[in-house]
Amino acid sequence: NTMFFSSSRRQIARITARRNLSSTLSTTSLLTTETTTKSRILSSFPSLLSFEKRMRFDVRSSSFHQNHRPNLCLRRQYSSDLPSSFQEITMPALSPTMTKGGVTSWLVSEGQKVSAGDVLAEIQTDKATMEMESMEDGFVAKILIEAGREDIDVGTPLLVMVEDEKDVASFKEYVGGKGGGDDSGGSFNDSGSEAEETRKEEERVAASASASTSSSSSSSSFATRGANEIRVFISPLARKTALEKGVDYTKIRGRGPNGRVTNLDVLEYVASGGVANVKSSAQQQQQQQQSAGEFDASIYFPEYEEVPVSTIKKITAKRLTESKQTVPHFYLTVDVNMDAVNATRARMNALLEKEKDAKKISVNDFVVKASAAALRAVPEVNSSWMETHVRRYKLADVCVAVQTDKGLMVPVVRSACCLGLRGISSEVKSLAEKAKMGKLQGKDVSGGTFTVSNLGMFGIKHFAAIVNPPQAGILAVGGTRKEIVKTKEGMYKETNVMSATLSCDHRAVDGADGAKWLGAFKSYMEDPSTMLL
């Protein structure tokens, strides 16, 4: 019996030793798991909300060092922790196509009293900068998103409103969640002691992980150094010259093919005392960071800067890419005789000069009016492809492309077919001014059945525009130029000519229909009086 028990104790000791060894070897991976586990749980915490309580997870580090694994503790916060009535104002969908937005600026501050209809913030949508108004009276308890942030999903909480001013202080540490009623709760920042404890624990975890991986890092340092060795394209003669002169050719900026360092580059570098043809610090840093499996050609380009992209520009790029990839385009071009338009415009502007604060009519106003009239004459182009059917519109709402500092804006001239030249001129100038000031509203940019893009003022003769879905057509207009043409009598004379190119969605518009539309447009432009019929 004594021998049996001794053998059993030895077996138990061996099993315990193996378990301890296994725990010791897995400590490094478990240490690095703690922070990741904590961040994953905290990031998924909004989905753990219940109807009467909110559970908040925290990773307790004390048990981690004892058991070599994180211990998850639950902390419940009932709705009684917050005021009985509060509301989270979320990112609204201010246009039919809006999925993300940005907060341009806040027009209220925390603790401020607001009334229904007061403007809370300026929101950058996919089309314009618009105002977000308060729907009811209350007090701003907490602003959750700072001004200037972009790419915020629709439905994301932006601020908290309360009915009673004394409840504002309750949201000092509030960081967002679901608001109001029985489903209230929200989350709060950890207290100072907990935050300090977490910070210290993370430092200990990082130090332990660093110590555990130092040996493996040192053993692979030689292999890594070989992989990250700087690679320079240099001619044999240039390399020989550089070695003879004692020059570090990795610092020389090559001007040969593909950035190759030539002998002339080395000689100029030596003659200038190491000043000419020197790579920039950014180029040297990129060259040092490139690995053997990756070749970064940007090191051979001049210095550059990263320009941030506005929300409008991102959305425009996305939609134009989708249009070119999914919409089958075809293009039709016609030359328009502009003599009649120029004469009519001169007479009209002479009459308008006699009126106070009258605005002159531009060539683009004639283009918009003629486009709207042609859409009424050829409704096949005034349409949209709807997959199962083609939708034809009974009125012509013409969009006018306007370039602004933030990107391309396309405000809509409503019922352009029913407006006169003076009305179109006033509407276009008003929309263009609002677009450049960033004051366009949702109604100014929503809808539209056709688009006109005019680059004639930039001296462009001809270009083809991209269809703006769900529209089926867009007209690209160039500048007016002088040309010699032959008359019916066999004589030659100088005329003013403008090129116009129609881009069509071939799913909704056939080639013949597009040709008919361009013919109607040309007819209206060459005889403007017919647009009055």
Coordinates of C-alpha atoms in Angstrom, one line a residue:
N1 CA 0.0 0.0 0.0
T2 CA 2.8 2.4 0.9
M3 CA 4.5 1.8 -2.5
F4 CA 1.1 2.3 -4.3
F5 CA 0.5 5.6 -2.6
S6 CA 4.1 6.8 -3.3
S7 CA 3.7 5.9 -7.0
S8 CA 0.4 7.8 -7.1
R9 CA 2.0 10.8 -5.6
R10 CA 4.9 10.7 -8.1
Q11 CA 2.3 10.5 -11.0
I12 CA 0.4 13.4 -9.6
A13 CA 3.6 15.4 -9.2
R14 CA 4.6 14.7 -12.8
I15 CA 1.1 15.8 -14.1
T16 CA 1.3 19.0 -12.0
A17 CA 4.7 19.8 -13.3
R18 CA 3.6 19.3 -16.9
R19 CA 0.6 21.6 -16.3
N20 CA 2.7 24.3 -14.7
L21 CA 5.2 24.1 -17.6
S22 CA 2.3 24.4 -20.1
S23 CA 0.9 27.4 -18.2
T24 CA 4.3 29.1 -18.2
L25 CA 4.7 28.7 -21.9
S26 CA 1.3 30.0 -22.7
T27 CA 1.7 33.0 -20.4
T28 CA 3.0 35.2 -23.3
S29 CA 0.1 34.6 -25.6
L30 CA -2.4 35.0 -22.8
L31 CA -0.8 38.3 -21.7
T32 CA -1.3 39.8 -25.2
T33 CA -4.8 38.4 -25.2
E34 CA -6.0 40.4 -22.2
T35 CA -6.0 43.8 -23.9
T36 CA -7.5 42.4 -27.1
T37 CA -10.3 40.6 -25.2
K38 CA -11.1 43.7 -23.3
S39 CA -11.3 46.0 -26.4
R40 CA -13.5 43.4 -28.2
I41 CA -15.9 43.1 -25.4
L42 CA -16.2 46.9 -24.9
S43 CA -16.6 47.5 -28.6
S44 CA -19.5 45.1 -28.8
F45 CA -21.1 46.3 -25.6
P46 CA -24.0 48.2 -27.3
S47 CA -25.4 44.9 -28.5
L48 CA -25.6 43.7 -24.9
L49 CA -28.2 46.1 -23.8
S50 CA -31.4 44.8 -22.3
F51 CA -34.7 46.5 -21.9
E52 CA -34.3 47.2 -18.1
K53 CA -30.6 47.1 -17.5
R54 CA -27.2 47.6 -19.2
M55 CA -24.3 45.3 -18.5
R56 CA -20.8 46.6 -18.6
F57 CA -17.8 44.3 -18.8
D58 CA -14.4 44.9 -17.3
V59 CA -11.3 42.8 -17.4
R60 CA -9.9 42.4 -13.9
S61 CA -6.1 42.0 -14.0
S62 CA -5.6 40.7 -10.4
S63 CA -7.1 37.3 -11.3
F64 CA -5.2 37.3 -14.6
H65 CA -1.8 36.9 -12.9
Q66 CA -3.2 34.2 -10.6
N67 CA -5.0 32.1 -13.1
H68 CA -3.1 33.1 -16.3
R69 CA -6.4 34.1 -18.0
P70 CA -8.6 37.1 -18.0
N71 CA -11.6 37.2 -15.7
L72 CA -14.8 38.8 -17.0
C73 CA -16.8 40.7 -14.3
L74 CA -20.3 41.9 -15.0
R75 CA -21.4 45.3 -13.7
R76 CA -25.1 46.2 -14.0
Q77 CA -26.4 49.7 -14.3
Y78 CA -30.2 50.0 -14.0
S79 CA -32.3 52.7 -15.6
S80 CA -32.5 54.4 -12.3
D81 CA -28.8 55.6 -12.8
L82 CA -30.1 58.1 -15.4
P83 CA -32.9 60.6 -15.5
S84 CA -36.3 59.2 -16.3
S85 CA -36.6 61.0 -19.5
F86 CA -33.8 61.8 -22.0
Q87 CA -33.3 61.5 -25.8
E88 CA -30.4 60.8 -28.0
I89 CA -30.4 62.8 -31.3
T90 CA -28.9 60.7 -34.0
M91 CA -27.3 61.4 -37.4
P92 CA -30.4 62.1 -39.7
A93 CA -30.8 61.0 -43.3
L94 CA -31.1 64.5 -44.8
S95 CA -31.2 63.2 -48.4
P96 CA -32.7 60.0 -49.9
T97 CA -29.2 58.7 -50.8
M98 CA -27.4 59.6 -47.6
T99 CA -25.8 56.8 -45.6
K100 CA -23.0 58.7 -43.9
G101 CA -22.5 62.4 -42.9
G102 CA -20.3 64.7 -41.0
V103 CA -20.6 67.3 -38.3
T104 CA -19.3 70.6 -39.8
S105 CA -20.0 72.7 -36.7
W106 CA -22.1 72.7 -33.6
L107 CA -24.3 75.8 -33.1
V108 CA -25.2 74.8 -29.5
S109 CA -23.2 74.0 -26.4
E110 CA -23.7 71.7 -23.5
G111 CA -26.2 73.0 -20.9
Q112 CA -27.8 75.4 -23.5
K113 CA -31.6 75.6 -23.7
V114 CA -33.1 75.0 -27.1
S115 CA -36.5 75.3 -28.6
A116 CA -38.3 73.4 -31.3
G117 CA -37.0 74.7 -34.7
D118 CA -33.6 75.9 -33.4
V119 CA -30.6 74.9 -35.4
L120 CA -28.4 72.4 -33.5
A121 CA -25.6 71.7 -36.0
E122 CA -24.5 72.0 -39.6
I123 CA -24.4 68.5 -41.2
Q124 CA -22.3 67.7 -44.2
T125 CA -24.4 65.3 -46.3
D126 CA -23.4 63.5 -49.5
K127 CA -24.7 66.5 -51.5
A128 CA -24.5 69.7 -49.4
T129 CA -24.1 71.2 -46.0
M130 CA -27.5 71.3 -44.3
E131 CA -28.9 72.4 -41.0
M132 CA -30.1 70.0 -38.3
E133 CA -33.0 71.4 -36.3
S134 CA -34.3 70.5 -32.9
M135 CA -37.7 68.8 -33.0
E136 CA -38.7 69.8 -29.4
D137 CA -37.8 72.0 -26.5
G138 CA -35.2 70.9 -24.0
F139 CA -31.6 71.3 -22.8
V140 CA -28.4 70.0 -24.4
A141 CA -27.0 67.5 -21.9
K142 CA -24.1 66.1 -23.8
I143 CA -22.4 66.5 -27.2
L144 CA -21.2 63.0 -28.2
I145 CA -19.5 63.8 -31.6
E146 CA -16.9 66.6 -31.9
A147 CA -17.2 69.1 -34.8
G148 CA -15.2 68.3 -37.9
R149 CA -15.7 64.5 -37.8
E150 CA -16.8 62.9 -41.1
D151 CA -18.0 59.5 -42.2
I152 CA -20.5 59.1 -39.4
D153 CA -23.2 56.4 -40.1
V154 CA -26.8 57.5 -40.2
G155 CA -28.3 56.6 -36.9
T156 CA -25.2 57.3 -34.8
P157 CA -26.0 59.3 -31.6
L158 CA -24.8 62.9 -31.9
L159 CA -26.0 64.5 -28.7
V160 CA -28.3 64.0 -25.7
M161 CA -31.3 66.2 -24.9
V162 CA -33.1 66.3 -21.5
E163 CA -36.3 68.1 -20.4
D164 CA -35.0 69.4 -17.0
E165 CA -31.9 71.5 -16.7
K166 CA -30.9 69.9 -13.4
D167 CA -30.5 66.6 -15.3
V168 CA -27.6 67.9 -17.4
A169 CA -25.0 67.2 -14.8
S170 CA -26.0 63.5 -14.9
F171 CA -24.5 63.1 -18.3
K172 CA -21.0 64.5 -17.6
E173 CA -19.4 61.1 -18.2
Y174 CA -22.0 59.8 -20.7
V175 CA -20.4 58.4 -23.9
G176 CA -23.4 57.2 -25.9
G177 CA -25.8 54.4 -26.1
K178 CA -29.6 54.1 -26.4
G179 CA -31.6 56.9 -24.8
G180 CA -34.8 57.5 -23.1
G181 CA -37.6 55.5 -21.3
D182 CA -37.2 52.0 -20.0
D183 CA -34.5 51.2 -22.6
S184 CA -32.3 53.9 -21.2
G185 CA -29.0 53.5 -19.6
G186 CA -26.1 54.6 -21.7
S187 CA -22.5 54.0 -20.8
F188 CA -20.3 56.1 -18.7
N189 CA -16.5 56.6 -18.5
D190 CA -14.7 54.6 -15.8
S191 CA -13.9 56.4 -12.6
G192 CA -10.4 57.9 -12.1
S193 CA -9.2 55.0 -10.0
E194 CA -10.4 52.3 -12.4
A195 CA -8.9 54.2 -15.4
E196 CA -5.6 54.5 -13.6
E197 CA -5.7 50.8 -12.6
T198 CA -6.4 49.8 -16.2
R199 CA -3.6 52.0 -17.5
K200 CA -1.0 50.5 -15.1
E201 CA -2.2 47.0 -16.0
E202 CA -1.8 47.7 -19.7
E203 CA 1.8 48.9 -19.0
R204 CA 2.6 45.7 -17.1
V205 CA 1.1 43.6 -19.9
A206 CA 3.1 45.4 -22.5
A207 CA 6.3 45.1 -20.5
S208 CA 5.8 41.3 -20.0
A209 CA 5.0 40.8 -23.7
S210 CA 8.1 42.7 -24.7
A211 CA 10.3 40.7 -22.4
S212 CA 8.9 37.4 -23.5
T213 CA 9.5 38.2 -27.2
S214 CA 12.9 39.7 -26.9
S215 CA 14.8 36.5 -27.4
S216 CA 12.8 35.5 -30.5
S217 CA 13.3 39.0 -31.9
S218 CA 17.0 38.9 -31.4
S219 CA 17.3 35.4 -33.0
S220 CA 15.6 36.6 -36.2
S221 CA 17.2 40.0 -36.3
F222 CA 19.8 39.0 -38.9
A223 CA 17.2 37.5 -41.2
T224 CA 15.1 40.6 -40.9
R225 CA 18.0 42.9 -41.6
G226 CA 18.7 41.1 -44.8
A227 CA 15.1 41.4 -45.9
N228 CA 14.9 45.1 -45.2
E229 CA 18.2 45.9 -46.8
I230 CA 18.1 49.0 -49.0
R231 CA 17.9 48.4 -52.7
V232 CA 19.2 51.0 -55.1
F233 CA 19.2 50.9 -58.9
I234 CA 22.6 52.2 -60.0
S235 CA 24.7 51.7 -63.1
P236 CA 28.0 49.8 -62.8
L237 CA 30.0 52.9 -63.7
A238 CA 28.2 55.0 -61.2
R239 CA 28.7 52.4 -58.5
K240 CA 32.5 52.3 -59.3
T241 CA 32.7 56.1 -59.3
A242 CA 30.8 56.3 -56.0
L243 CA 33.1 53.8 -54.3
E244 CA 36.2 55.6 -55.6
K245 CA 35.0 58.9 -54.3
G246 CA 33.8 57.5 -51.0
V247 CA 30.2 58.5 -51.6
D248 CA 27.1 56.8 -50.1
Y249 CA 25.1 56.3 -53.3
T250 CA 21.9 55.3 -51.4
K251 CA 21.4 59.0 -50.6
I252 CA 21.7 60.1 -54.3
R253 CA 18.4 60.7 -56.2
G254 CA 18.7 59.0 -59.5
R255 CA 17.4 60.7 -62.7
G256 CA 17.8 57.8 -65.0
P257 CA 15.1 55.3 -66.1
N258 CA 13.0 54.1 -63.1
G259 CA 15.1 56.3 -60.8
R260 CA 18.4 54.7 -61.8
V261 CA 21.5 56.5 -60.4
T262 CA 23.7 57.3 -63.3
N263 CA 27.4 58.3 -63.3
L264 CA 26.4 61.9 -64.0
D265 CA 24.3 61.9 -60.9
V266 CA 27.2 60.8 -58.8
L267 CA 29.6 63.4 -60.3
E268 CA 27.2 66.2 -59.7
Y269 CA 26.7 65.0 -56.2
V270 CA 30.4 65.0 -55.6
A271 CA 31.0 68.4 -57.3
S272 CA 28.3 70.1 -55.2
G273 CA 29.8 68.8 -52.0
G274 CA 26.8 66.5 -51.3
V275 CA 24.1 69.0 -51.9
A276 CA 22.8 68.3 -55.4
N277 CA 20.6 65.3 -56.3
V278 CA 20.0 64.4 -52.6
K279 CA 17.0 62.3 -51.8
S280 CA 14.5 63.9 -49.4
S281 CA 14.0 62.6 -45.9
A282 CA 10.7 61.1 -46.8
Q283 CA 12.2 59.3 -49.8
Q284 CA 15.1 57.9 -47.7
Q285 CA 12.6 56.8 -45.0
Q286 CA 10.4 55.0 -47.5
Q287 CA 13.4 53.4 -49.1
Q288 CA 14.6 52.1 -45.7
Q289 CA 11.2 50.7 -44.8
Q290 CA 10.7 48.8 -48.1
S291 CA 11.1 45.0 -47.8
A292 CA 12.6 42.6 -50.2
G293 CA 9.1 41.3 -51.2
E294 CA 7.7 44.8 -51.8
F295 CA 9.0 47.5 -54.2
D296 CA 7.8 51.0 -53.4
A297 CA 8.2 53.1 -56.6
S298 CA 7.1 56.3 -54.8
I299 CA 10.7 56.8 -53.5
Y300 CA 11.6 57.9 -57.1
F301 CA 8.9 60.6 -57.3
P302 CA 9.2 64.2 -56.1
E303 CA 8.1 65.2 -52.7
Y304 CA 4.3 65.4 -52.3
E305 CA 1.6 66.2 -49.8
E306 CA -1.5 64.2 -48.7
V307 CA -4.7 66.3 -49.4
P308 CA -7.7 65.3 -47.3
V309 CA -10.9 64.5 -49.3
S310 CA -14.2 66.0 -48.3
T311 CA -17.3 64.0 -47.9
I312 CA -18.9 65.4 -51.0
K313 CA -15.8 64.5 -53.1
K314 CA -15.8 60.9 -51.7
I315 CA -19.5 60.4 -52.5
T316 CA -19.0 62.0 -56.0
A317 CA -16.1 59.7 -56.7
K318 CA -18.0 56.6 -55.6
R319 CA -21.1 57.4 -57.6
L320 CA -19.2 58.4 -60.8
T321 CA -17.2 55.2 -60.6
E322 CA -20.4 53.2 -60.2
S323 CA -22.0 55.0 -63.1
K324 CA -19.1 54.2 -65.5
Q325 CA -19.0 50.6 -64.3
T326 CA -22.7 49.9 -64.5
V327 CA -24.3 52.4 -66.9
P328 CA -23.7 51.6 -70.7
H329 CA -22.8 55.1 -72.0
F330 CA -23.0 56.3 -75.6
Y331 CA -22.1 59.8 -76.8
L332 CA -23.5 62.1 -79.5
T333 CA -22.0 65.4 -80.5
V334 CA -23.4 68.3 -82.5
D335 CA -22.2 71.8 -83.5
V336 CA -24.6 74.7 -82.8
N337 CA -24.6 78.0 -84.6
M338 CA -24.7 80.6 -81.8
D339 CA -25.2 83.8 -83.9
A340 CA -29.0 83.9 -83.1
V341 CA -28.4 83.3 -79.4
N342 CA -25.8 86.0 -79.1
A343 CA -28.0 88.5 -80.9
T344 CA -31.0 87.7 -78.8
R345 CA -29.0 87.8 -75.6
A346 CA -27.5 91.2 -76.5
R347 CA -31.0 92.7 -77.0
M348 CA -32.4 91.2 -73.7
N349 CA -29.4 92.4 -71.6
A350 CA -29.7 95.9 -73.1
L351 CA -33.3 96.0 -71.9
L352 CA -32.3 94.6 -68.4
E353 CA -29.7 97.3 -68.0
K354 CA -32.5 99.8 -67.7
E355 CA -33.9 98.0 -64.6
K356 CA -32.5 98.3 -61.1
D357 CA -30.6 95.3 -59.7
A358 CA -31.3 93.4 -62.9
K359 CA -29.0 90.4 -63.6
K360 CA -27.8 89.7 -67.1
I361 CA -28.8 86.6 -69.0
S362 CA -26.0 84.2 -69.8
V363 CA -25.4 81.7 -72.6
N364 CA -25.8 78.9 -70.0
D365 CA -29.4 80.2 -69.3
F366 CA -30.2 79.6 -73.0
V367 CA -28.7 76.2 -72.8
V368 CA -30.8 75.2 -69.8
K369 CA -34.0 76.6 -71.4
A370 CA -33.3 74.8 -74.7
S371 CA -32.5 71.5 -72.8
A372 CA -35.8 71.7 -70.9
A373 CA -37.7 72.4 -74.1
A374 CA -36.0 69.5 -75.9
L375 CA -36.9 67.2 -73.0
R376 CA -40.6 68.1 -73.4
A377 CA -40.3 67.5 -77.2
V378 CA -38.4 64.2 -76.8
P379 CA -39.6 62.6 -73.5
E380 CA -37.6 59.4 -74.1
V381 CA -34.5 61.2 -72.9
N382 CA -36.4 62.7 -69.8
S383 CA -36.4 59.3 -68.2
S384 CA -34.8 56.9 -65.7
W385 CA -34.0 53.2 -66.0
M386 CA -35.8 51.3 -63.2
E387 CA -34.7 47.7 -64.0
T388 CA -38.3 46.4 -64.6
H389 CA -39.5 49.5 -66.5
V390 CA -38.5 52.9 -67.8
R391 CA -39.9 55.9 -65.9
R392 CA -40.7 59.0 -68.0
Y393 CA -41.1 62.3 -66.4
K394 CA -43.7 64.9 -67.4
L395 CA -41.8 67.9 -66.3
A396 CA -38.1 68.8 -66.8
D397 CA -36.1 69.4 -63.6
V398 CA -32.7 70.4 -64.9
C399 CA -29.6 70.0 -62.7
V400 CA -26.8 72.5 -63.3
A401 CA -23.2 71.4 -62.3
V402 CA -21.4 73.9 -60.1
Q403 CA -17.8 73.6 -59.0
T404 CA -17.1 74.6 -55.4
D405 CA -14.1 74.4 -53.1
K406 CA -15.6 71.3 -51.4
G407 CA -16.3 69.5 -54.7
L408 CA -18.9 69.2 -57.5
M409 CA -22.4 70.3 -56.6
V410 CA -25.5 69.7 -58.8
P411 CA -28.4 71.9 -57.7
V412 CA -31.8 71.5 -59.4
V413 CA -33.8 74.1 -61.4
R414 CA -37.3 72.9 -60.8
S415 CA -39.8 72.9 -63.7
A416 CA -37.2 74.6 -66.0
C417 CA -39.5 73.9 -68.9
C418 CA -42.1 76.2 -67.4
L419 CA -39.7 79.1 -66.6
G420 CA -38.7 81.9 -68.8
L421 CA -35.1 82.9 -69.5
R422 CA -35.2 85.5 -66.7
G423 CA -36.6 83.1 -64.2
I424 CA -34.0 80.5 -65.1
S425 CA -31.2 83.1 -64.9
S426 CA -32.3 84.2 -61.4
E427 CA -32.7 80.6 -60.1
V428 CA -29.3 79.4 -61.5
K429 CA -27.4 82.3 -60.0
S430 CA -29.1 81.9 -56.6
L431 CA -28.4 78.2 -56.5
A432 CA -24.8 78.7 -57.6
E433 CA -24.2 81.3 -54.9
K434 CA -25.7 79.0 -52.2
A435 CA -23.6 76.1 -53.5
K436 CA -20.3 78.1 -53.2
M437 CA -21.3 79.2 -49.7
G438 CA -22.3 75.7 -48.6
K439 CA -25.9 76.7 -47.9
L440 CA -27.8 74.3 -50.2
Q441 CA -30.8 72.6 -48.6
G442 CA -32.0 69.1 -49.3
K443 CA -34.7 70.3 -51.7
D444 CA -32.1 72.1 -53.7
V445 CA -30.1 69.0 -54.6
S446 CA -32.7 66.2 -54.5
G447 CA -34.3 64.9 -57.7
G448 CA -33.5 66.2 -61.1
T449 CA -34.3 64.5 -64.4
F450 CA -31.4 65.8 -66.6
T451 CA -28.1 67.5 -66.1
V452 CA -26.2 70.3 -67.9
S453 CA -22.4 70.7 -67.4
N454 CA -20.8 73.8 -69.0
L455 CA -17.0 74.2 -69.2
G456 CA -17.1 76.8 -72.0
M457 CA -15.9 79.6 -69.6
F458 CA -12.7 77.6 -69.2
G459 CA -11.9 77.6 -72.9
I460 CA -12.9 74.0 -73.4
K461 CA -14.0 73.1 -76.9
H462 CA -15.5 69.7 -76.4
F463 CA -15.8 67.1 -73.6
A464 CA -18.0 64.1 -72.6
A465 CA -19.7 64.0 -69.2
I466 CA -20.6 61.0 -67.1
V467 CA -24.3 60.2 -66.6
N468 CA -25.6 61.0 -63.1
P469 CA -27.9 58.0 -62.2
P470 CA -30.8 57.6 -62.0
Q471 CA -30.9 60.2 -64.8
A472 CA -30.6 58.9 -68.4
G473 CA -28.8 61.9 -69.9
I474 CA -26.3 64.7 -69.4
L475 CA -25.3 67.5 -71.8
A476 CA -21.7 68.6 -71.9
V477 CA -21.3 72.1 -73.4
G478 CA -18.1 73.7 -74.6
G479 CA -17.1 77.2 -75.4
T480 CA -18.1 79.4 -78.4
R481 CA -15.5 79.6 -81.1
K482 CA -15.2 81.3 -84.5
E483 CA -15.4 79.2 -87.7
I484 CA -15.7 79.9 -91.4
V485 CA -18.7 78.2 -92.9
K486 CA -20.3 78.0 -96.4
T487 CA -23.7 79.5 -96.8
K488 CA -26.6 78.3 -98.9
E489 CA -25.7 80.8 -101.5
G490 CA -22.2 79.4 -101.9
M491 CA -20.5 82.2 -100.0
Y492 CA -18.3 81.9 -96.9
K493 CA -18.8 83.8 -93.7
E494 CA -17.5 83.8 -90.1
T495 CA -19.9 82.3 -87.5
N496 CA -19.9 81.5 -83.8
V497 CA -20.1 77.7 -83.1
M498 CA -20.6 75.8 -79.9
S499 CA -20.1 72.0 -79.5
A500 CA -22.5 70.1 -77.4
T501 CA -22.2 66.4 -76.5
L502 CA -25.0 64.3 -75.1
S503 CA -24.1 61.3 -72.9
C504 CA -26.9 58.8 -72.6
D505 CA -27.8 55.6 -70.6
H506 CA -28.3 53.1 -73.4
R507 CA -30.6 51.1 -71.2
A508 CA -33.3 53.8 -71.2
V509 CA -32.4 55.8 -74.3
D510 CA -31.8 54.5 -77.8
G511 CA -29.4 56.1 -80.2
A512 CA -32.2 57.4 -82.5
D513 CA -33.9 59.0 -79.5
G514 CA -30.7 60.7 -78.4
A515 CA -30.2 62.0 -82.0
K516 CA -33.7 63.4 -82.0
W517 CA -33.1 65.2 -78.7
L518 CA -29.9 66.8 -80.0
G519 CA -31.7 67.8 -83.1
A520 CA -34.4 69.5 -81.1
F521 CA -31.8 71.2 -78.9
K522 CA -29.9 72.5 -81.9
S523 CA -33.1 73.8 -83.4
Y524 CA -34.1 75.7 -80.3
M525 CA -30.6 77.2 -79.9
E526 CA -30.3 78.4 -83.5
D527 CA -33.8 79.9 -83.4
P528 CA -34.5 81.0 -79.7
S529 CA -37.9 82.4 -80.5
T530 CA -39.2 78.9 -81.0
M531 CA -38.7 78.2 -77.3
L532 CA -41.5 80.7 -76.5
L533 CA -44.1 78.5 -78.3

